[in-house]
Short mmCIF file of C-alpha atoms in Angstrom, two decimals:
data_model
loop_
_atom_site.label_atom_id
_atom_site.label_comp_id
_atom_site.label_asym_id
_atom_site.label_seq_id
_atom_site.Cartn_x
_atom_site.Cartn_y
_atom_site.Cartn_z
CA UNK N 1 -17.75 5.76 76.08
CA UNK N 2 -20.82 7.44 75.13
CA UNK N 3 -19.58 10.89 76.28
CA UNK N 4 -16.13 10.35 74.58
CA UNK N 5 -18.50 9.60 71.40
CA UNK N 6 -20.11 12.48 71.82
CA UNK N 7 -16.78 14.83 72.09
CA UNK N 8 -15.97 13.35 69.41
CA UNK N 9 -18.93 14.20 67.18
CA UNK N 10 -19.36 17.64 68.79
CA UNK N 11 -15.11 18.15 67.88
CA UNK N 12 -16.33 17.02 64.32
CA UNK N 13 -19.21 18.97 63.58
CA UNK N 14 -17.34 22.01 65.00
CA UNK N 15 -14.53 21.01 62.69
CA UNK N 16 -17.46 20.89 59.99
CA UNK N 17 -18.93 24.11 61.03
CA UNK N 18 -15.64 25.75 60.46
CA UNK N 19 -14.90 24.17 57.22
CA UNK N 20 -18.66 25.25 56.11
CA UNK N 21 -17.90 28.39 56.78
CA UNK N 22 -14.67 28.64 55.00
CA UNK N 23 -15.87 27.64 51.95
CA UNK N 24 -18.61 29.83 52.27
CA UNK N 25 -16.48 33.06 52.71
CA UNK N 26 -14.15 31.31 49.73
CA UNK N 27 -17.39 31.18 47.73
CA UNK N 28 -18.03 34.48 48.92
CA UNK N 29 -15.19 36.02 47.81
CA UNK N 30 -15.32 34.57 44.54
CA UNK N 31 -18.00 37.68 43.73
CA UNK N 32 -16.07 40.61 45.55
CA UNK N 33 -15.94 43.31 42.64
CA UNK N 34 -12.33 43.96 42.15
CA UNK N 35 -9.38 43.40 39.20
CA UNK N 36 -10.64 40.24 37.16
CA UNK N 37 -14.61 41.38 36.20
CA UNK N 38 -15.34 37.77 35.85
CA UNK N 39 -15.85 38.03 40.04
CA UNK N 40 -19.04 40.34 39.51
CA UNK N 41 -22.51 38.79 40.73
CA UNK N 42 -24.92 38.30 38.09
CA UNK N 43 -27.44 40.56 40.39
CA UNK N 44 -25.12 43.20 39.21
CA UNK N 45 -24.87 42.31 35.45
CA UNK N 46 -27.52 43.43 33.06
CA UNK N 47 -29.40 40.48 32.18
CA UNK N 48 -27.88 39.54 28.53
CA UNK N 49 -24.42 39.62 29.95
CA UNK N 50 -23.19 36.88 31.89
CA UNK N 51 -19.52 36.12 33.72
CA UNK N 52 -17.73 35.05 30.93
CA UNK N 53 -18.63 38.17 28.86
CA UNK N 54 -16.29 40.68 31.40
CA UNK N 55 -13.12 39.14 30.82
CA UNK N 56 -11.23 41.35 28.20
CA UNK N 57 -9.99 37.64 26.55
CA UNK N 58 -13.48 36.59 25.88
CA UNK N 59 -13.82 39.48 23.20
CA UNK N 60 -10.02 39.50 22.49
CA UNK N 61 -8.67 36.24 21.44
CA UNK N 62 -9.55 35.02 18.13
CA UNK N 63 -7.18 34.26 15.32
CA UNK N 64 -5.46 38.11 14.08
CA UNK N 65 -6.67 40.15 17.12
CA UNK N 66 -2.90 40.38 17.85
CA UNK N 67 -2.01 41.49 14.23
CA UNK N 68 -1.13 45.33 14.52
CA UNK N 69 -4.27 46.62 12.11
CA UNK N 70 -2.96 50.36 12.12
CA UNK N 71 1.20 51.18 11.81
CA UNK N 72 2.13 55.17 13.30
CA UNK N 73 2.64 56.24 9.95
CA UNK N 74 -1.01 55.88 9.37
CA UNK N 75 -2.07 57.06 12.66
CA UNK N 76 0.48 60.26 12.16
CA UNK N 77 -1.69 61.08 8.78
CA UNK N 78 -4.93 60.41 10.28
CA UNK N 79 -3.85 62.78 12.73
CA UNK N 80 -2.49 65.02 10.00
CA UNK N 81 -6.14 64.95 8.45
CA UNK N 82 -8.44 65.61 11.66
CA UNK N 83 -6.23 68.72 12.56
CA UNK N 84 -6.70 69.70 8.74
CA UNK N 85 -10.65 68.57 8.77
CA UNK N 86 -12.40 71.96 9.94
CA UNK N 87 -15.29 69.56 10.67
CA UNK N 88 -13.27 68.04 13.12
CA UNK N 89 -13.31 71.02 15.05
CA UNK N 90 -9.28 70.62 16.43
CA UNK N 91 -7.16 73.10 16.97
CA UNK N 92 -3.51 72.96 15.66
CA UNK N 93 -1.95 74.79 18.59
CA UNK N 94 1.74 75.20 17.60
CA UNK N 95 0.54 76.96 14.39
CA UNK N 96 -1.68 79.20 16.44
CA UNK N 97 -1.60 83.13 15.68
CA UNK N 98 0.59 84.15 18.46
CA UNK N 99 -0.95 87.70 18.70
CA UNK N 100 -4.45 88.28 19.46
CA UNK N 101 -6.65 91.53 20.15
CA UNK N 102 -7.65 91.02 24.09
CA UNK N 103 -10.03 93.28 23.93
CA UNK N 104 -12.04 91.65 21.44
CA UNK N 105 -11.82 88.52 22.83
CA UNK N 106 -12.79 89.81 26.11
CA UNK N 107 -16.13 91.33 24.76
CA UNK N 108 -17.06 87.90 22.92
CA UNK N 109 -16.56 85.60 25.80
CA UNK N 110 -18.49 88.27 27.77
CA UNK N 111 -21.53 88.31 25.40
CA UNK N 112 -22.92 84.83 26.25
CA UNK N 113 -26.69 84.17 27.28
CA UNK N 114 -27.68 83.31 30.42
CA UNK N 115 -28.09 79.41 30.83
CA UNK N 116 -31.24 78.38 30.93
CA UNK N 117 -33.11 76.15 33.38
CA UNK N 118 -29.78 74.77 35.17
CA UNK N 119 -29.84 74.49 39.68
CA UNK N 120 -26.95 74.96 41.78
CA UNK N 121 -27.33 73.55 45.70
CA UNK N 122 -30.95 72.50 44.78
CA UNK N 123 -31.94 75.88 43.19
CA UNK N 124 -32.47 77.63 39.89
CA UNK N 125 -29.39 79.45 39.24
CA UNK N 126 -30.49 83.27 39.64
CA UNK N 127 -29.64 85.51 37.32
CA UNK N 128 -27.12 87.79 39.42
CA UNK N 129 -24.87 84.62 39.78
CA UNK N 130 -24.41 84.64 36.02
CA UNK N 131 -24.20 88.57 36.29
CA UNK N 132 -20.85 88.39 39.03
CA UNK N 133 -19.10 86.10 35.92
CA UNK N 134 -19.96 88.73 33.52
CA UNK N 135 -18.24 90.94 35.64
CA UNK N 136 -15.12 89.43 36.19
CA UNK N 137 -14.38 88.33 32.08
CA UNK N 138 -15.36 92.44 31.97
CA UNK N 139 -12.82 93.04 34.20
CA UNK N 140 -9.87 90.78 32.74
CA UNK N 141 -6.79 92.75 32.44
CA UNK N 142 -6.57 92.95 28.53
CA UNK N 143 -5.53 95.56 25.41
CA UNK N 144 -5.95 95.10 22.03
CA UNK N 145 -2.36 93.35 21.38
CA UNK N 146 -1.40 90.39 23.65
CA UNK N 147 0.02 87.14 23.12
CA UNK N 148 -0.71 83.73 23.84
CA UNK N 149 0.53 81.48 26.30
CA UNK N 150 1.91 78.34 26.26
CA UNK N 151 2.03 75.76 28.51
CA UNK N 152 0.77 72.44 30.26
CA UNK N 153 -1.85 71.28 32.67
CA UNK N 154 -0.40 70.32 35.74
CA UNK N 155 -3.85 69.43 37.69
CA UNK N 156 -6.38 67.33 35.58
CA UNK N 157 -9.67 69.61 35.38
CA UNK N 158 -12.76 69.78 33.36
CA UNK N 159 -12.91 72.95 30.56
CA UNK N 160 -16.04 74.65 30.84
CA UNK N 161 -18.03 76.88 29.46
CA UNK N 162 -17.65 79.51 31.89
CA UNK N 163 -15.65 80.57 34.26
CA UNK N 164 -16.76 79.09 37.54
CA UNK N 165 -15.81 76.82 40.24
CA UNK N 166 -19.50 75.52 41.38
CA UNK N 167 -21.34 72.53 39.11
CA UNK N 168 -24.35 73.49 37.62
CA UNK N 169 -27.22 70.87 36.77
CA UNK N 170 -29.88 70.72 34.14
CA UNK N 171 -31.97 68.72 36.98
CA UNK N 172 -32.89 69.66 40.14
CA UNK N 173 -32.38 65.76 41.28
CA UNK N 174 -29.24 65.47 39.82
CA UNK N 175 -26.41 67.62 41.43
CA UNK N 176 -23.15 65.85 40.08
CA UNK N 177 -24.21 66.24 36.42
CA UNK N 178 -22.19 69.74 35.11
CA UNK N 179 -24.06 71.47 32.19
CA UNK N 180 -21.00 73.64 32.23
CA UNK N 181 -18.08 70.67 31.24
CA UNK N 182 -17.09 70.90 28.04
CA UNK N 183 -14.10 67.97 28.36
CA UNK N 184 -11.48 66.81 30.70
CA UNK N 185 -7.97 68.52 30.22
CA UNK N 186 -5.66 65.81 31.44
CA UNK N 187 -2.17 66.42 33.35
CA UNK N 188 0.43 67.29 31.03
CA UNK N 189 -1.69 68.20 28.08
CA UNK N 190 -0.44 70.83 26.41
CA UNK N 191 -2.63 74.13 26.20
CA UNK N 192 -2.45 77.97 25.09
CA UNK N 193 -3.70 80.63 26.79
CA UNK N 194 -5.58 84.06 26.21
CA UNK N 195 -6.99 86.15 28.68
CA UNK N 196 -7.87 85.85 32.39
CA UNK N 197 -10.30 86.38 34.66
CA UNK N 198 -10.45 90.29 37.07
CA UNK N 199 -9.79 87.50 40.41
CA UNK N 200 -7.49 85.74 38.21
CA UNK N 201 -9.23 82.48 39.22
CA UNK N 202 -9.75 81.54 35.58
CA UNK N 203 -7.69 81.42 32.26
CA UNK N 204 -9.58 81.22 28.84
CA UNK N 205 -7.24 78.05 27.23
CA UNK N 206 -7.42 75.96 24.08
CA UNK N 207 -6.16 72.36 23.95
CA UNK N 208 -5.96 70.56 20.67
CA UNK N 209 -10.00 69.72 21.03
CA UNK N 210 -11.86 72.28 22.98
CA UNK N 211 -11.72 75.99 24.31
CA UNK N 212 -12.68 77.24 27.49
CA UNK N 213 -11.85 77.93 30.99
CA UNK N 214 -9.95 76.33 33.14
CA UNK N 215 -8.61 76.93 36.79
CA UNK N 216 -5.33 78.92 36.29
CA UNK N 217 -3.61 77.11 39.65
CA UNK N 218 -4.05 74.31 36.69
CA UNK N 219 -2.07 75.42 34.54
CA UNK N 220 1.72 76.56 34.55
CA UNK N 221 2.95 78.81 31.26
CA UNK N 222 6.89 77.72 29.77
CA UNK N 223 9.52 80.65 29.07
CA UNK N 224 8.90 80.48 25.68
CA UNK N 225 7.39 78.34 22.68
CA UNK N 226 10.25 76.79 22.05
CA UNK N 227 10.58 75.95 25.76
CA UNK N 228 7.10 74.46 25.11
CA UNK N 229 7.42 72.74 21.83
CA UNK N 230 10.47 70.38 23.33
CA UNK N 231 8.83 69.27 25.77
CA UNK N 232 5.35 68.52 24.18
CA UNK N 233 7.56 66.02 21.80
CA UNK N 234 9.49 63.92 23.88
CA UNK N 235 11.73 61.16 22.12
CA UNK N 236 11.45 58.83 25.23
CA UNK N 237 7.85 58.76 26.92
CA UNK N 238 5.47 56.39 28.63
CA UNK N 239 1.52 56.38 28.40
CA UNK N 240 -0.70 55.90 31.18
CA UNK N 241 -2.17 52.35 29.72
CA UNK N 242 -4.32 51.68 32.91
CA UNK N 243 -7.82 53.12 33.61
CA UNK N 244 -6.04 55.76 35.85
CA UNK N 245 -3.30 55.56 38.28
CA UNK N 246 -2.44 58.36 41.40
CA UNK N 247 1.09 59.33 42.05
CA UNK N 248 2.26 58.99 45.85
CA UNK N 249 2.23 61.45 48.49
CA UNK N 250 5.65 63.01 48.73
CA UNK N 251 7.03 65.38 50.74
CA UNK N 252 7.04 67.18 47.13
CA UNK N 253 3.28 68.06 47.17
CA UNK N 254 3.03 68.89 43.48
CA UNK N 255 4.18 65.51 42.59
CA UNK N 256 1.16 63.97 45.13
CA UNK N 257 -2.01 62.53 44.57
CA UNK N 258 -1.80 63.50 41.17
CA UNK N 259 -4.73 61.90 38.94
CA UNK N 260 -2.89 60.07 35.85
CA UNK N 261 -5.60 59.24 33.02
CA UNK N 262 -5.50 56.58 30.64
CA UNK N 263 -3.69 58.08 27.21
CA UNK N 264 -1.46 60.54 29.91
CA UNK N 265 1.65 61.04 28.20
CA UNK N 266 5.33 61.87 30.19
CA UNK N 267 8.70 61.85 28.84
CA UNK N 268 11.06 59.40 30.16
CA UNK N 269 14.16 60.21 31.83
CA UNK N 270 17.31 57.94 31.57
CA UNK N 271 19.97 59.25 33.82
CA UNK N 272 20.34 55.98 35.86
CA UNK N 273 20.37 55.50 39.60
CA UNK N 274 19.40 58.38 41.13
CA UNK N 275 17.53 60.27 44.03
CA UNK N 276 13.88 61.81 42.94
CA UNK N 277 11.74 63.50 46.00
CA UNK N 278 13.73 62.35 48.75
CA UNK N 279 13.87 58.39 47.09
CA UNK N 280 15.80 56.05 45.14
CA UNK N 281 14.66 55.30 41.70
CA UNK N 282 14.92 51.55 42.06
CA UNK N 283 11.86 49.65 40.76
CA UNK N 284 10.18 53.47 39.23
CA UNK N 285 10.02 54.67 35.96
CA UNK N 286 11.83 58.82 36.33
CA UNK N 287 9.73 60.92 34.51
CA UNK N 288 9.49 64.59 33.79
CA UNK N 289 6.77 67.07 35.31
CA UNK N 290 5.68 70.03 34.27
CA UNK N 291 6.45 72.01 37.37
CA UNK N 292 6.33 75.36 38.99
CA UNK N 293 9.75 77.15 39.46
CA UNK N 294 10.77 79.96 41.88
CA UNK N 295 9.53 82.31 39.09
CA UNK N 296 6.15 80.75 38.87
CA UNK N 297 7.00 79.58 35.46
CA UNK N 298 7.34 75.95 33.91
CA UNK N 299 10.45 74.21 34.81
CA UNK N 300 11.31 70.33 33.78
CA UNK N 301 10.88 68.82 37.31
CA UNK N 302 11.85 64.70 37.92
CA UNK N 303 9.32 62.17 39.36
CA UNK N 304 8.37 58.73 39.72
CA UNK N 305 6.04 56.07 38.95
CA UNK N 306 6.17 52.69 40.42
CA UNK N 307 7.16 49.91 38.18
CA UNK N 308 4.58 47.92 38.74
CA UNK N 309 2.07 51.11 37.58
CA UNK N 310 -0.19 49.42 34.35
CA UNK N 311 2.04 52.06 32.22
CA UNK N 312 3.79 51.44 28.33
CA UNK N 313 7.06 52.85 27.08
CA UNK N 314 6.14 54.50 23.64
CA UNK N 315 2.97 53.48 22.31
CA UNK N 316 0.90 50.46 22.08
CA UNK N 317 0.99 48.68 19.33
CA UNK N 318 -2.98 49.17 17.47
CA UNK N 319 -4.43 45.53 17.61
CA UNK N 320 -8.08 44.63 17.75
CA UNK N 321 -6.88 42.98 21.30
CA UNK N 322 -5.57 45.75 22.40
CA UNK N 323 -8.23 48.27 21.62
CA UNK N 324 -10.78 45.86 23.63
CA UNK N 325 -7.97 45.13 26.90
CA UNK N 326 -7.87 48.86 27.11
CA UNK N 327 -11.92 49.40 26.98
CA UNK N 328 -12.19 46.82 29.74
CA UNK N 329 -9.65 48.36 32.05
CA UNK N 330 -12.17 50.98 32.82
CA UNK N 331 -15.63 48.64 33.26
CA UNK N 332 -17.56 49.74 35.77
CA UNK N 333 -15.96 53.51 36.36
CA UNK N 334 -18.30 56.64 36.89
CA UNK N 335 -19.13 58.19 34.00
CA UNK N 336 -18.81 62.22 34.09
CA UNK N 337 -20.32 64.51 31.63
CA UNK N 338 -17.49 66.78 29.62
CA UNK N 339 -14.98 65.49 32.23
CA UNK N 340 -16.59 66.45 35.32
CA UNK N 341 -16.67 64.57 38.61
CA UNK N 342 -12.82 63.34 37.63
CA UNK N 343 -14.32 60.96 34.76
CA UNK N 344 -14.88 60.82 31.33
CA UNK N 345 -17.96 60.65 29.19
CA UNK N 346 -18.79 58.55 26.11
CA UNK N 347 -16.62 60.21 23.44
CA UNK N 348 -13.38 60.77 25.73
CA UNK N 349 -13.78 57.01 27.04
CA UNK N 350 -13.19 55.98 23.51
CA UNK N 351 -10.96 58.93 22.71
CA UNK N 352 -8.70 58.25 25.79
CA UNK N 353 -8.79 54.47 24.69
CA UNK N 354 -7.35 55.32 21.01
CA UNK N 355 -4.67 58.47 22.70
CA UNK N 356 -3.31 55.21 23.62
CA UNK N 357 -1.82 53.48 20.40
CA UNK N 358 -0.92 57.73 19.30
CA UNK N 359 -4.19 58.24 17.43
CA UNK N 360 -5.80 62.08 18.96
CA UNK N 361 -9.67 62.18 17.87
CA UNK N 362 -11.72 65.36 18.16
CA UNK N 363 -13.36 65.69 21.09
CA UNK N 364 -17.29 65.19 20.65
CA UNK N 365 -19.45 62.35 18.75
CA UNK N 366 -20.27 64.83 16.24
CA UNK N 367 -16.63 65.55 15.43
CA UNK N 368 -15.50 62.05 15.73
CA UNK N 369 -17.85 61.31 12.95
CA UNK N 370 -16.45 63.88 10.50
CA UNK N 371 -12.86 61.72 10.35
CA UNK N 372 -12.02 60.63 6.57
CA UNK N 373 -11.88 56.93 7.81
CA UNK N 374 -13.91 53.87 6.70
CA UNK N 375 -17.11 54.82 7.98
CA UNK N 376 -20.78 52.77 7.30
CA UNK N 377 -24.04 54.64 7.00
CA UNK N 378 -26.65 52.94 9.05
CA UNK N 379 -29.37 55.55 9.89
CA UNK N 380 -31.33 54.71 6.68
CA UNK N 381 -31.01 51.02 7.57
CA UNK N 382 -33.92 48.72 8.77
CA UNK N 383 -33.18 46.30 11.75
CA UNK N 384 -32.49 43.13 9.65
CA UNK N 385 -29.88 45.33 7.53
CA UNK N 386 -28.36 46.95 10.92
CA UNK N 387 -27.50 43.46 12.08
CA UNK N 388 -26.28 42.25 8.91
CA UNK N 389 -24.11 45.06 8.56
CA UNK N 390 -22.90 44.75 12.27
CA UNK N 391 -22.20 40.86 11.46
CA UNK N 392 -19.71 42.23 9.56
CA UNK N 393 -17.80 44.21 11.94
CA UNK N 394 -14.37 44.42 13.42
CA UNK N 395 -14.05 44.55 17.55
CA UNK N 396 -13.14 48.57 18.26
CA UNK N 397 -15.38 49.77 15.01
CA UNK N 398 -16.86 52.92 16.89
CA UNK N 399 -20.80 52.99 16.79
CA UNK N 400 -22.80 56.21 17.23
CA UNK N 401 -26.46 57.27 17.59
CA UNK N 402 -27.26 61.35 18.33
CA UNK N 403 -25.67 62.17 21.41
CA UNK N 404 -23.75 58.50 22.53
CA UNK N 405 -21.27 56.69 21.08
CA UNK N 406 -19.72 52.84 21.94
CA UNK N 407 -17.08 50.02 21.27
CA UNK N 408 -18.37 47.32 18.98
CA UNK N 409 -17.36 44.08 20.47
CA UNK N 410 -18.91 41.38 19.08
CA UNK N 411 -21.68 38.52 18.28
CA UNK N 412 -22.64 36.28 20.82
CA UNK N 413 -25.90 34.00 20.27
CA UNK N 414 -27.51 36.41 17.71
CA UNK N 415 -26.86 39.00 20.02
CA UNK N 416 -24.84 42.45 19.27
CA UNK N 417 -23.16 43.34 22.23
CA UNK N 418 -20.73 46.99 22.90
CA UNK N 419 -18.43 48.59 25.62
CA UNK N 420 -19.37 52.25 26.77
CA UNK N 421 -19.44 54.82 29.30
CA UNK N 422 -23.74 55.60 29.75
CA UNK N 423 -25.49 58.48 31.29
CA UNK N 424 -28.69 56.63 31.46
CA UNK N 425 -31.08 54.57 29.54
CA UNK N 426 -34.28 53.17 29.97
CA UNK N 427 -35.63 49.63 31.13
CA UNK N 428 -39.55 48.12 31.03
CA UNK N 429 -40.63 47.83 34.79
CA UNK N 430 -44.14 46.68 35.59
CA UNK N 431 -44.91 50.32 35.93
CA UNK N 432 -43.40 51.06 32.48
CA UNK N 433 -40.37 52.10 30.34
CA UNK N 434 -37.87 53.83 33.46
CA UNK N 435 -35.26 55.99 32.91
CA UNK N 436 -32.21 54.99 34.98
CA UNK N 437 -29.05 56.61 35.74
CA UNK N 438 -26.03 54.08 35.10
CA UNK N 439 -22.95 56.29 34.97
CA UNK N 440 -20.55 54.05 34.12
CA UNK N 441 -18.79 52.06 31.86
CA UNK N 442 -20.88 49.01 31.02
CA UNK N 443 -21.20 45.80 28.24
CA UNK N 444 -24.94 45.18 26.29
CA UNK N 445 -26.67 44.19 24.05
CA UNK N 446 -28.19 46.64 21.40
CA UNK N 447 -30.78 44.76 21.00
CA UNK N 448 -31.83 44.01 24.07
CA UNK N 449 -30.99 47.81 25.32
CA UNK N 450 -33.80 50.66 25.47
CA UNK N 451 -33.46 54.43 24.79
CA UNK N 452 -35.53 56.89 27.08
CA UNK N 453 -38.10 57.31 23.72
CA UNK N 454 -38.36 53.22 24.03
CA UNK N 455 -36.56 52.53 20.64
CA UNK N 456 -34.20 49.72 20.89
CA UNK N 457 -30.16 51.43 20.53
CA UNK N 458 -29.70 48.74 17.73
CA UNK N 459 -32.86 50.51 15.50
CA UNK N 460 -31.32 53.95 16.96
CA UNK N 461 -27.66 53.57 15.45
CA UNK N 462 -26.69 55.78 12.65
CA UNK N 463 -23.20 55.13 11.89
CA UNK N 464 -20.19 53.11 12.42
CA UNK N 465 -16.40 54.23 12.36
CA UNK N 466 -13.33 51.63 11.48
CA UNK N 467 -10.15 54.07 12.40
CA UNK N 468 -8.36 51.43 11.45
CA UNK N 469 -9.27 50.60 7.84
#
């Protein structure tokens, strides 16, 4: 008897043991990072945030966050005004001269300074590297009377300054940071072209924000501008309404493992059931490509994207709730200075957020800040009057301080808390105020968060932005 009782408490505890350790791993799992933030660990929170803070709905829902607070006739004339606002540094690119002097061009892109201080590989950049990119611009096939381009990315990129493959850092430590990036050019963005490089590696582009260089196997020129013009203003499109989705691998490889930003815009095709790469359409949304045809030129190519890809016909509707779902589809992603490293940086986070509802904002914080939109002064402010004037804010107002920018969510407990893609700020350790790299898209509190000089970013913030009012 006493050995059956003891088969029976050793059966038991092994049936304990087992149950134990299934709710541990369910407990466990509870705080794998993955789609629902709300799974994070608090070890890997900033300290004024807790669980309940990274779910998009805890910002979201209140009474009118669903009521559209900007219609597309607005956002059409705010549009209308930043490509009008010279401040605002855009470029209007189907009103473009369409001739141009190649030669001059070539000897004022040629003319630039040496970058200072900046390491490639763990080394200062030497002065003959610099010296080999004079040479090529100096060798770009050019004459005095050329004409743009036109045409469409068809590989996201980063524009840079110059005309170079390799990344080049302002800090020895810090390889992945590219002094060079100016700003991500998505797929399908439309772009013109002027001159290219002697190897023909790079093509000197504008897109509606920047100019610069980009890789000219990204880029594929149409027949004509009117070619071009059609198919930048497609009656039917989608937009790209998740932090980033990748197309399939197809036997079609410029239709694989393509990088689809948030804000990505692609027309829609309606021609019913039919065959795209090799596949029925069933369950995809058909959409048209800018491809390459057999005479290296753009030609209206079909592809798909699953159904279930987080992807809106037209627009979305602008609603404080929206603006904030969007921002937190993206918390926790790299952050990647002027679109390096296949990420964005603070401006084009929020700029990419907005591209989403049909609104395009310059590309930089400086330029963002010259919009004619409701906008608050708060540099002259002292902290009581920054927080009474944040009190007073809408979720999505933009707030800026020199050189960083961030989504205005809310009050929570006296506490002034914002959405935004960070290089790095600083935090008091026992040995001091530390400078950390965060890189990503994170939620705090201004007042609880430090700037490298030690000032709180609350005391730091100079303006705020309401698009919408």
């Amino acid at each position: 008897m006493k050995k059956t009782h003891n088969k029976i408490i050793t059966a038991l505890t092994a049936g304990l043991i087992i149950i134990l350790a299934g709710a541990f791993v369910s407990q466990a799992s509870t705080f794998e990072i993955g789609p629902g933030g709300d799974r994070i660990p608090p070890e890997m929170m900033m300290n004024e945030v807790d669980q309940s803070m990274l779910n998009a709905s805890y910002w979201s829902e209140f009474p009118g966050s669903s009521k559209t607070v900007m219609g597309y006739e607005r956002i059409n004339a705010l549009n209308e005004d930043c490509l009008n606002n010279k401040d605002c540094n855009m470029y209007r690119l189907d009103a473009l001269e369409p001739g141009f002097d190649g030669v001059s061009m070539r000897n004022k892109v040629a003319a630039f300074s040496d970058p200072q201080k900046l390491f490639l590989n763990g080394a200062p950049v030497p002065g003959s590297y610099y010296a080999a990119i004079r040479a090529q611009i100096a060798g770009a096939p050019v004459s005095s009377s050329m004409n743009i381009g036109y045409g469409f990315c068809i590989k996201r990129c980063a524009m840079k300054s110059l005309p170079c493959a390799e990344e080049l850092a302002d800090d020895v430590t810090d390889p992945e940071w590219d002094q060079l990036a100016l700003a991500p050019v998505l797929y399908n963005e439309p772009i013109v072209t002027y001159i290219t490089t002697a190897n023909g590696k790079f093509t000197y582009v504008k897109s509606v924000y920047c100019e610069g260089w980009m890789p000219t196997d990204c880029i594929v020129l149409c027949h004509s501008k009117e070619e071009w013009e059609a198919a930048c203003n497609p009656e039917n499109f989608i937009i790209v309404t998740g932090d980033r989705i990748q197309t399939e691998n197809s036997f079609n490889t410029a239709h694989s493992d393509l990088t689809l930003e948030m804000g990505n815009k692609l027309e829609l095709c309606y021609d019913g059931e039919q065959t795209v790469d090799n596949r029925m359409n069933w369950y995809n949304f058909v959409v048209y490509a800018p491809g390459r045809g057999s005479d290296g030129l753009y030609e209206k190519q079909k592809m798909l994207i699953p159904g279930g890809s987080d992807v809106h016909i037209g627009y979305l509707p602008m609603t404080q709730k929206n603006i904030v779902e969007q921002a937190f589809k993206s918390l926790g992603t790299r952050y990647g200075w002027g679109g390096s490293a296949e990420a964005q940086d603070c401006s084009s986070f929020v700029r990419e957020i907005y591209q989403c509802f049909g609104l395009c904002l310059p590309r930089n914080t400086t330029w963002q800040g010259a919009i004619n939109t409701k906008k608050i002064d708060l540099s002259g402010m002292t902290h009581e009057e920054k927080k009474n004037a944040l009190s007073g804010l809408s979720a999505g107002t933009i707030l800026q301080f020199p050189g960083h920018e961030m989504l205005y969510l809310g009050t929570r407990n006296g506490k002034f808390y914002t959405i935004n893609d960070v290089s790095s700020l600083a935090r008091d350790t026992e040995e001091g105020l530390k400078k950390t790299r965060v890189r990503s898209v994170v939620i705090n509190s201004l007042g609880d968060t430090k700037r490298a000089n030690g000032k709180l970013w609350l005391d730091e913030l100079t303006k705020a932005i309401i698009v919408f009012e």
